[in-house]
PDB file of C-alpha atoms in Angstrom:
ATOM      1  CA  MET A   1      88.660 -54.704  37.271  1.00  0.00           C
ATOM      2  CA  GLN A   2      90.858 -52.595  39.307  1.00  0.00           C
ATOM      3  CA  LEU A   3      93.432 -50.653  37.641  1.00  0.00           C
ATOM      4  CA  TYR A   4      96.598 -49.265  39.001  1.00  0.00           C
ATOM      5  CA  PRO A   5      98.642 -46.797  37.269  1.00  0.00           C
ATOM      6  CA  ALA A   6     102.069 -46.823  37.330  1.00  0.00           C
ATOM      7  CA  ILE A   7     105.239 -45.825  38.333  1.00  0.00           C
ATOM      8  CA  ASP A   8     108.465 -47.552  37.639  1.00  0.00           C
ATOM      9  CA  ILE A   9     111.359 -45.966  39.157  1.00  0.00           C
ATOM     10  CA  LYS A  10     114.836 -46.010  37.722  1.00  0.00           C
ATOM     11  CA  ASN A  11     118.095 -43.735  39.445  1.00  0.00           C
ATOM     12  CA  GLY A  12     114.726 -41.630  41.000  1.00  0.00           C
ATOM     13  CA  GLN A  13     113.420 -41.321  38.210  1.00  0.00           C
ATOM     14  CA  CYS A  14     110.050 -41.800  36.634  1.00  0.00           C
ATOM     15  CA  VAL A  15     111.365 -44.254  33.325  1.00  0.00           C
ATOM     16  CA  ARG A  16     109.613 -46.682  31.441  1.00  0.00           C
ATOM     17  CA  LEU A  17     111.877 -49.411  29.868  1.00  0.00           C
ATOM     18  CA  LYS A  18     110.769 -51.500  25.990  1.00  0.00           C
ATOM     19  CA  GLN A  19     110.429 -55.230  26.827  1.00  0.00           C
ATOM     20  CA  GLY A  20     112.261 -55.087  30.289  1.00  0.00           C
ATOM     21  CA  MET A  21     115.988 -53.668  28.636  1.00  0.00           C
ATOM     22  CA  PHE A  22     117.611 -51.640  31.538  1.00  0.00           C
ATOM     23  CA  HIS A  23     119.669 -49.742  28.166  1.00  0.00           C
ATOM     24  CA  ASP A  24     116.282 -48.604  26.533  1.00  0.00           C
ATOM     25  CA  VAL A  25     114.969 -46.136  29.165  1.00  0.00           C
ATOM     26  CA  GLU A  26     112.342 -43.268  28.666  1.00  0.00           C
ATOM     27  CA  VAL A  27     112.292 -41.022  31.720  1.00  0.00           C
ATOM     28  CA  TYR A  28     109.065 -38.866  32.068  1.00  0.00           C
ATOM     29  CA  SER A  29     109.349 -37.159  35.176  1.00  0.00           C
ATOM     30  CA  HIS A  30     112.043 -36.668  37.878  1.00  0.00           C
ATOM     31  CA  THR A  31     110.072 -36.580  40.938  1.00  0.00           C
ATOM     32  CA  PRO A  32     108.290 -39.900  40.735  1.00  0.00           C
ATOM     33  CA  ALA A  33     105.528 -38.573  43.890  1.00  0.00           C
ATOM     34  CA  ARG A  34     104.280 -35.485  41.863  1.00  0.00           C
ATOM     35  CA  VAL A  35     103.159 -38.443  39.166  1.00  0.00           C
ATOM     36  CA  ALA A  36     101.753 -40.284  41.892  1.00  0.00           C
ATOM     37  CA  ALA A  37      99.645 -37.417  43.556  1.00  0.00           C
ATOM     38  CA  MET A  38      98.377 -36.954  39.328  1.00  0.00           C
ATOM     39  CA  TRP A  39      97.242 -40.236  39.446  1.00  0.00           C
ATOM     40  CA  GLU A  40      95.317 -39.773  42.461  1.00  0.00           C
ATOM     41  CA  GLN A  41      93.733 -36.642  41.616  1.00  0.00           C
ATOM     42  CA  GLN A  42      92.551 -38.353  38.529  1.00  0.00           C
ATOM     43  CA  GLY A  43      90.927 -41.036  40.533  1.00  0.00           C
ATOM     44  CA  ALA A  44      93.284 -43.782  40.997  1.00  0.00           C
ATOM     45  CA  SER A  45      92.207 -46.030  43.896  1.00  0.00           C
ATOM     46  CA  PHE A  46      95.548 -48.314  44.374  1.00  0.00           C
ATOM     47  CA  ILE A  47      98.781 -47.520  43.042  1.00  0.00           C
ATOM     48  CA  HIS A  48     101.822 -50.018  41.572  1.00  0.00           C
ATOM     49  CA  LEU A  49     105.549 -49.158  41.514  1.00  0.00           C
ATOM     50  CA  VAL A  50     108.738 -50.801  40.795  1.00  0.00           C
ATOM     51  CA  ASP A  51     111.929 -50.086  41.903  1.00  0.00           C
ATOM     52  CA  LEU A  52     113.846 -51.150  38.826  1.00  0.00           C
ATOM     53  CA  ASP A  53     117.337 -50.464  40.159  1.00  0.00           C
ATOM     54  CA  GLY A  54     116.510 -52.649  42.920  1.00  0.00           C
ATOM     55  CA  ALA A  55     115.218 -55.435  40.992  1.00  0.00           C
ATOM     56  CA  LEU A  56     118.726 -55.675  38.931  1.00  0.00           C
ATOM     57  CA  ALA A  57     120.803 -55.105  42.354  1.00  0.00           C
ATOM     58  CA  GLY A  58     118.704 -58.116  44.451  1.00  0.00           C
ATOM     59  CA  HIS A  59     118.178 -55.050  47.047  1.00  0.00           C
ATOM     60  CA  SER A  60     116.207 -51.885  47.585  1.00  0.00           C
ATOM     61  CA  MET A  61     117.692 -48.841  45.686  1.00  0.00           C
ATOM     62  CA  ASN A  62     114.935 -46.126  45.651  1.00  0.00           C
ATOM     63  CA  GLU A  63     113.980 -46.036  49.228  1.00  0.00           C
ATOM     64  CA  GLU A  64     113.426 -42.274  50.368  1.00  0.00           C
ATOM     65  CA  VAL A  65     111.840 -41.630  46.654  1.00  0.00           C
ATOM     66  CA  ILE A  66     108.720 -44.571  47.621  1.00  0.00           C
ATOM     67  CA  ARG A  67     108.426 -42.998  50.568  1.00  0.00           C
ATOM     68  CA  ASN A  68     108.307 -39.707  49.319  1.00  0.00           C
ATOM     69  CA  ILE A  69     105.411 -41.742  47.083  1.00  0.00           C
ATOM     70  CA  VAL A  70     103.774 -43.092  50.021  1.00  0.00           C
ATOM     71  CA  ARG A  71     103.608 -39.586  52.021  1.00  0.00           C
ATOM     72  CA  SER A  72     102.430 -37.963  49.126  1.00  0.00           C
ATOM     73  CA  VAL A  73      98.851 -40.326  48.430  1.00  0.00           C
ATOM     74  CA  LYS A  74      96.541 -41.718  50.554  1.00  0.00           C
ATOM     75  CA  VAL A  75      95.740 -44.832  48.413  1.00  0.00           C
ATOM     76  CA  PRO A  76      96.961 -47.753  48.820  1.00  0.00           C
ATOM     77  CA  THR A  77     100.207 -48.820  47.113  1.00  0.00           C
ATOM     78  CA  GLN A  78     101.925 -52.088  45.792  1.00  0.00           C
ATOM     79  CA  LEU A  79     105.843 -52.523  45.544  1.00  0.00           C
ATOM     80  CA  GLY A  80     108.063 -55.321  43.072  1.00  0.00           C
ATOM     81  CA  GLY A  81     111.881 -54.938  42.981  1.00  0.00           C
ATOM     82  CA  GLY A  82     114.875 -56.052  45.035  1.00  0.00           C
ATOM     83  CA  ILE A  83     112.609 -57.375  47.528  1.00  0.00           C
ATOM     84  CA  ARG A  84     114.430 -60.812  48.939  1.00  0.00           C
ATOM     85  CA  THR A  85     114.135 -61.313  52.226  1.00  0.00           C
ATOM     86  CA  MET A  86     111.551 -61.466  55.481  1.00  0.00           C
ATOM     87  CA  LYS A  87     113.403 -58.322  56.534  1.00  0.00           C
ATOM     88  CA  ASP A  88     112.879 -56.049  52.951  1.00  0.00           C
ATOM     89  CA  ILE A  89     109.004 -57.116  53.453  1.00  0.00           C
ATOM     90  CA  GLU A  90     108.784 -55.985  57.100  1.00  0.00           C
ATOM     91  CA  THR A  91     110.420 -52.623  55.662  1.00  0.00           C
ATOM     92  CA  VAL A  92     108.513 -51.881  53.221  1.00  0.00           C
ATOM     93  CA  LEU A  93     105.233 -52.572  54.433  1.00  0.00           C
ATOM     94  CA  ASN A  94     106.503 -50.467  57.226  1.00  0.00           C
ATOM     95  CA  TYR A  95     106.824 -47.396  55.601  1.00  0.00           C
ATOM     96  CA  GLY A  96     103.628 -47.305  54.061  1.00  0.00           C
ATOM     97  CA  VAL A  97     103.391 -49.489  51.346  1.00  0.00           C
ATOM     98  CA  SER A  98      99.998 -51.821  51.530  1.00  0.00           C
ATOM     99  CA  ARG A  99     101.430 -54.727  49.778  1.00  0.00           C
ATOM    100  CA  ILE A 100     104.739 -56.358  48.550  1.00  0.00           C
ATOM    101  CA  ILE A 101     105.177 -57.968  45.353  1.00  0.00           C
ATOM    102  CA  LEU A 102     107.798 -60.948  44.830  1.00  0.00           C
ATOM    103  CA  GLY A 103     108.856 -62.037  42.021  1.00  0.00           C
ATOM    104  CA  THR A 104     112.401 -63.603  41.404  1.00  0.00           C
ATOM    105  CA  LYS A 105     112.658 -65.170  45.115  1.00  0.00           C
ATOM    106  CA  ALA A 106     109.523 -66.539  44.332  1.00  0.00           C
ATOM    107  CA  VAL A 107     110.855 -68.902  41.780  1.00  0.00           C
ATOM    108  CA  GLN A 108     114.512 -69.250  43.303  1.00  0.00           C
ATOM    109  CA  ASP A 109     113.238 -70.133  47.167  1.00  0.00           C
ATOM    110  CA  PRO A 110     109.311 -70.663  46.471  1.00  0.00           C
ATOM    111  CA  VAL A 111     109.369 -71.994  50.265  1.00  0.00           C
ATOM    112  CA  PHE A 112     110.092 -68.477  51.440  1.00  0.00           C
ATOM    113  CA  VAL A 113     106.733 -67.229  49.777  1.00  0.00           C
ATOM    114  CA  LYS A 114     104.964 -69.805  52.168  1.00  0.00           C
ATOM    115  CA  GLU A 115     106.836 -68.424  54.737  1.00  0.00           C
ATOM    116  CA  ALA A 116     105.869 -64.874  53.632  1.00  0.00           C
ATOM    117  CA  VAL A 117     102.205 -65.259  53.788  1.00  0.00           C
ATOM    118  CA  ARG A 118     102.145 -66.908  57.258  1.00  0.00           C
ATOM    119  CA  ASN A 119     104.396 -64.262  58.322  1.00  0.00           C
ATOM    120  CA  PHE A 120     102.618 -61.462  56.518  1.00  0.00           C
ATOM    121  CA  GLY A 121      99.117 -62.724  55.421  1.00  0.00           C
ATOM    122  CA  SER A 122      98.040 -63.563  52.198  1.00  0.00           C
ATOM    123  CA  ASP A 123      96.347 -59.773  51.605  1.00  0.00           C
ATOM    124  CA  LYS A 124      99.918 -58.243  51.862  1.00  0.00           C
ATOM    125  CA  ILE A 125     101.526 -60.750  49.746  1.00  0.00           C
ATOM    126  CA  VAL A 126     101.591 -60.450  45.468  1.00  0.00           C
ATOM    127  CA  VAL A 127     103.940 -63.227  43.495  1.00  0.00           C
ATOM    128  CA  GLY A 128     104.584 -61.104  40.233  1.00  0.00           C
ATOM    129  CA  VAL A 129     105.331 -63.609  36.992  1.00  0.00           C
ATOM    130  CA  ASP A 130     107.433 -62.270  34.391  1.00  0.00           C
ATOM    131  CA  ALA A 131     107.454 -64.205  31.614  1.00  0.00           C
ATOM    132  CA  LYS A 132     108.840 -65.018  27.992  1.00  0.00           C
ATOM    133  CA  ASN A 133     106.935 -66.959  25.483  1.00  0.00           C
ATOM    134  CA  GLY A 134     105.149 -68.612  28.379  1.00  0.00           C
ATOM    135  CA  LEU A 135     108.784 -69.069  30.829  1.00  0.00           C
ATOM    136  CA  VAL A 136     109.157 -67.016  33.568  1.00  0.00           C
ATOM    137  CA  ALA A 137     111.621 -64.751  33.385  1.00  0.00           C
ATOM    138  CA  ILE A 138     113.587 -63.122  37.130  1.00  0.00           C
ATOM    139  CA  GLU A 139     116.374 -60.743  37.835  1.00  0.00           C
ATOM    140  CA  GLY A 140     114.669 -57.830  36.588  1.00  0.00           C
ATOM    141  CA  TRP A 141     114.323 -59.807  34.113  1.00  0.00           C
ATOM    142  CA  ALA A 142     117.670 -60.255  32.343  1.00  0.00           C
ATOM    143  CA  LYS A 143     117.663 -64.067  32.865  1.00  0.00           C
ATOM    144  CA  VAL A 144     114.773 -66.582  31.433  1.00  0.00           C
ATOM    145  CA  SER A 145     114.165 -69.580  33.740  1.00  0.00           C
ATOM    146  CA  ASN A 146     113.187 -72.949  32.521  1.00  0.00           C
ATOM    147  CA  LEU A 147     109.796 -72.539  34.318  1.00  0.00           C
ATOM    148  CA  HIS A 148     106.288 -72.186  32.806  1.00  0.00           C
ATOM    149  CA  ALA A 149     104.442 -69.537  34.150  1.00  0.00           C
ATOM    150  CA  VAL A 150     101.518 -71.710  34.482  1.00  0.00           C
ATOM    151  CA  ASN A 151     103.108 -74.006  36.957  1.00  0.00           C
ATOM    152  CA  LEU A 152     104.557 -71.199  39.065  1.00  0.00           C
ATOM    153  CA  CYS A 153     101.383 -69.656  39.869  1.00  0.00           C
ATOM    154  CA  LEU A 154     100.055 -72.914  41.050  1.00  0.00           C
ATOM    155  CA  LYS A 155     102.507 -73.491  43.063  1.00  0.00           C
ATOM    156  CA  MET A 156     101.998 -70.700  44.357  1.00  0.00           C
ATOM    157  CA  LYS A 157      98.147 -70.909  44.737  1.00  0.00           C
ATOM    158  CA  GLU A 158      99.305 -73.807  46.979  1.00  0.00           C
ATOM    159  CA  TYR A 159     101.272 -71.748  48.744  1.00  0.00           C
ATOM    160  CA  GLY A 160      98.720 -69.455  49.980  1.00  0.00           C
ATOM    161  CA  ILE A 161      98.782 -66.953  47.429  1.00  0.00           C
ATOM    162  CA  LYS A 162      95.271 -65.250  45.899  1.00  0.00           C
ATOM    163  CA  THR A 163      96.982 -62.050  43.776  1.00  0.00           C
ATOM    164  CA  ILE A 164      99.447 -63.017  40.600  1.00  0.00           C
ATOM    165  CA  ALA A 165     100.702 -60.092  38.395  1.00  0.00           C
ATOM    166  CA  TYR A 166     101.014 -61.789  35.391  1.00  0.00           C
ATOM    167  CA  THR A 167     103.858 -59.815  32.704  1.00  0.00           C
ATOM    168  CA  ASP A 168     104.738 -60.702  28.964  1.00  0.00           C
ATOM    169  CA  ILE A 169     107.332 -58.710  29.097  1.00  0.00           C
ATOM    170  CA  SER A 170     106.807 -59.352  25.287  1.00  0.00           C
ATOM    171  CA  LYS A 171     104.100 -56.988  25.492  1.00  0.00           C
ATOM    172  CA  ASP A 172     105.921 -54.521  27.977  1.00  0.00           C
ATOM    173  CA  GLY A 173     106.398 -50.490  27.018  1.00  0.00           C
ATOM    174  CA  MET A 174     105.553 -51.691  23.279  1.00  0.00           C
ATOM    175  CA  LEU A 175     102.093 -49.963  23.341  1.00  0.00           C
ATOM    176  CA  GLN A 176     100.825 -53.513  20.913  1.00  0.00           C
ATOM    177  CA  GLY A 177      98.360 -55.036  23.230  1.00  0.00           C
ATOM    178  CA  PRO A 178      98.060 -56.936  25.983  1.00  0.00           C
ATOM    179  CA  ASN A 179      98.489 -60.860  25.631  1.00  0.00           C
ATOM    180  CA  VAL A 180      94.813 -61.257  26.918  1.00  0.00           C
ATOM    181  CA  GLU A 181      94.970 -65.403  25.551  1.00  0.00           C
ATOM    182  CA  HIS A 182      97.937 -66.139  27.868  1.00  0.00           C
ATOM    183  CA  THR A 183      96.215 -63.819  30.580  1.00  0.00           C
ATOM    184  CA  LYS A 184      92.693 -65.784  30.383  1.00  0.00           C
ATOM    185  CA  GLU A 185      94.333 -68.909  30.173  1.00  0.00           C
ATOM    186  CA  ILE A 186      96.426 -68.524  33.290  1.00  0.00           C
ATOM    187  CA  SER A 187      92.959 -67.031  35.026  1.00  0.00           C
ATOM    188  CA  ASP A 188      91.150 -69.972  34.086  1.00  0.00           C
ATOM    189  CA  VAL A 189      93.445 -72.902  34.496  1.00  0.00           C
ATOM    190  CA  THR A 190      94.442 -71.129  38.268  1.00  0.00           C
ATOM    191  CA  GLY A 191      91.334 -69.099  39.519  1.00  0.00           C
ATOM    192  CA  MET A 192      93.032 -66.688  40.898  1.00  0.00           C
ATOM    193  CA  GLU A 193      92.946 -63.240  41.069  1.00  0.00           C
ATOM    194  CA  ILE A 194      95.422 -62.245  38.113  1.00  0.00           C
ATOM    195  CA  ILE A 195      96.503 -58.605  37.094  1.00  0.00           C
ATOM    196  CA  ALA A 196      97.481 -57.658  33.560  1.00  0.00           C
ATOM    197  CA  SER A 197     100.667 -55.949  32.829  1.00  0.00           C
ATOM    198  CA  GLY A 198     102.314 -55.262  30.046  1.00  0.00           C
ATOM    199  CA  GLY A 199     101.449 -53.718  26.409  1.00  0.00           C
ATOM    200  CA  VAL A 200      97.809 -51.999  27.243  1.00  0.00           C
ATOM    201  CA  SER A 201      97.868 -49.412  24.921  1.00  0.00           C
ATOM    202  CA  CYS A 202      94.104 -48.249  24.796  1.00  0.00           C
ATOM    203  CA  MET A 203      90.638 -48.586  26.164  1.00  0.00           C
ATOM    204  CA  LYS A 204      89.623 -50.975  23.611  1.00  0.00           C
ATOM    205  CA  ASP A 205      92.281 -53.294  25.336  1.00  0.00           C
ATOM    206  CA  LEU A 206      91.115 -53.060  28.566  1.00  0.00           C
ATOM    207  CA  GLU A 207      87.833 -54.144  26.930  1.00  0.00           C
ATOM    208  CA  ARG A 208      88.896 -56.862  25.859  1.00  0.00           C
ATOM    209  CA  LEU A 209      90.396 -57.441  29.773  1.00  0.00           C
ATOM    210  CA  TYR A 210      87.787 -56.566  30.905  1.00  0.00           C
ATOM    211  CA  TYR A 211      85.300 -59.531  29.175  1.00  0.00           C
ATOM    212  CA  ALA A 212      87.870 -62.085  29.860  1.00  0.00           C
ATOM    213  CA  GLY A 213      87.707 -62.156  33.246  1.00  0.00           C
ATOM    214  CA  ILE A 214      90.492 -60.802  34.686  1.00  0.00           C
ATOM    215  CA  LYS A 215      90.665 -58.795  37.832  1.00  0.00           C
ATOM    216  CA  GLY A 216      93.377 -56.240  37.565  1.00  0.00           C
ATOM    217  CA  ALA A 217      95.358 -54.068  34.546  1.00  0.00           C
ATOM    218  CA  ILE A 218      98.330 -52.139  35.386  1.00  0.00           C
ATOM    219  CA  ILE A 219      98.453 -49.360  33.139  1.00  0.00           C
ATOM    220  CA  GLY A 220     102.411 -48.000  32.108  1.00  0.00           C
ATOM    221  CA  LYS A 221     103.319 -46.173  28.681  1.00  0.00           C
ATOM    222  CA  ALA A 222      99.504 -45.324  27.602  1.00  0.00           C
ATOM    223  CA  LEU A 223      99.061 -43.440  30.180  1.00  0.00           C
ATOM    224  CA  TYR A 224     102.070 -41.332  29.695  1.00  0.00           C
ATOM    225  CA  GLU A 225     101.873 -40.824  26.077  1.00  0.00           C
ATOM    226  CA  ASN A 226      98.135 -39.521  25.898  1.00  0.00           C
ATOM    227  CA  ARG A 227      96.724 -42.398  25.074  1.00  0.00           C
ATOM    228  CA  LEU A 228      94.504 -43.625  27.558  1.00  0.00           C
ATOM    229  CA  ASN A 229      92.443 -41.181  29.950  1.00  0.00           C
ATOM    230  CA  LEU A 230      92.627 -42.529  33.264  1.00  0.00           C
ATOM    231  CA  LYS A 231      89.792 -40.757  34.853  1.00  0.00           C
ATOM    232  CA  THR A 232      87.928 -41.944  31.985  1.00  0.00           C
ATOM    233  CA  ALA A 233      89.215 -45.603  32.295  1.00  0.00           C
ATOM    234  CA  ILE A 234      87.992 -45.976  36.087  1.00  0.00           C
ATOM    235  CA  GLU A 235      84.455 -44.347  35.207  1.00  0.00           C
ATOM    236  CA  LEU A 236      84.302 -47.534  32.539  1.00  0.00           C
ATOM    237  CA  TYR A 237      86.113 -49.981  33.890  1.00  0.00           C
ATOM    238  CA  GLU A 238      86.590 -49.864  37.855  1.00  0.00           C
ATOM    239  CA  LYS A 239      83.958 -48.505  39.045  1.00  0.00           C
ATOM    240  CA  GLU A 240      81.709 -50.112  36.963  1.00  0.00           C
ATOM    241  CA  THR A 241      82.670 -53.496  38.253  1.00  0.00           C
ATOM    242  CA  VAL A 242      82.556 -52.528  42.315  1.00  0.00           C
ATOM    243  CA  LYS A 243      78.517 -51.490  40.753  1.00  0.00           C
ATOM    244  CA  ASN A 244      77.885 -54.617  39.260  1.00  0.00           C
ATOM    245  CA  ASP A 245      79.451 -56.265  42.366  1.00  0.00           C
ATOM    246  CA  ALA A 246      76.816 -54.677  45.091  1.00  0.00           C
ATOM    247  CA  ASP A 247      74.106 -55.246  42.584  1.00  0.00           C
ATOM    248  CA  LYS A 248      74.662 -58.835  43.153  1.00  0.00           C
TER     249      LYS A 248
END
């Protein structure tokens, strides 16, 4: 199971939100690049970045900060937030981000995703599905659509998407455990690679995701609150997966 330490960026700072509420912000660092380097030193093999300002504004708002993060680490990064055009995708990939996450755009213009996969390849495009009560949220979680998360995932699969970053907003930043059941349902129904996001609070949560067959987990507040040790988690759930795959 691939583990992704998360760096959420707002006003150039590393922050965490509760349930996606932009007024409920806790700042953990004024230098996100140093945080990225720290996660890499602890063994991170992939880092998850979110431009929170970009998600709300609909265009990149923290470009220089993100560039600094990419320059500060050797491991790949993925970025979501404010990526709405082909030019946006090209720009982000050109400054070193390994793959991008499309969220709002996937809901508002699904055909755009199909074109993005054709232009850049399925390895470069992930779709972020953020849901409240099973319904997809958009525009930095400020609005909830009438589209069911499972249906969106299946549509994205038709368009060539292999990986979904799934966030249960009600769990995000709350340290109450992820919604393993719904995440597993999406994984089982779609057969896609699902990255679970939101609510991971301890090693037990990672264990539950691991045994549910989930392929990835984004870890945020649990790391910043020292409730979970990244190095230990990687040894248990990421490197063990690599070993098992090699033995097949």
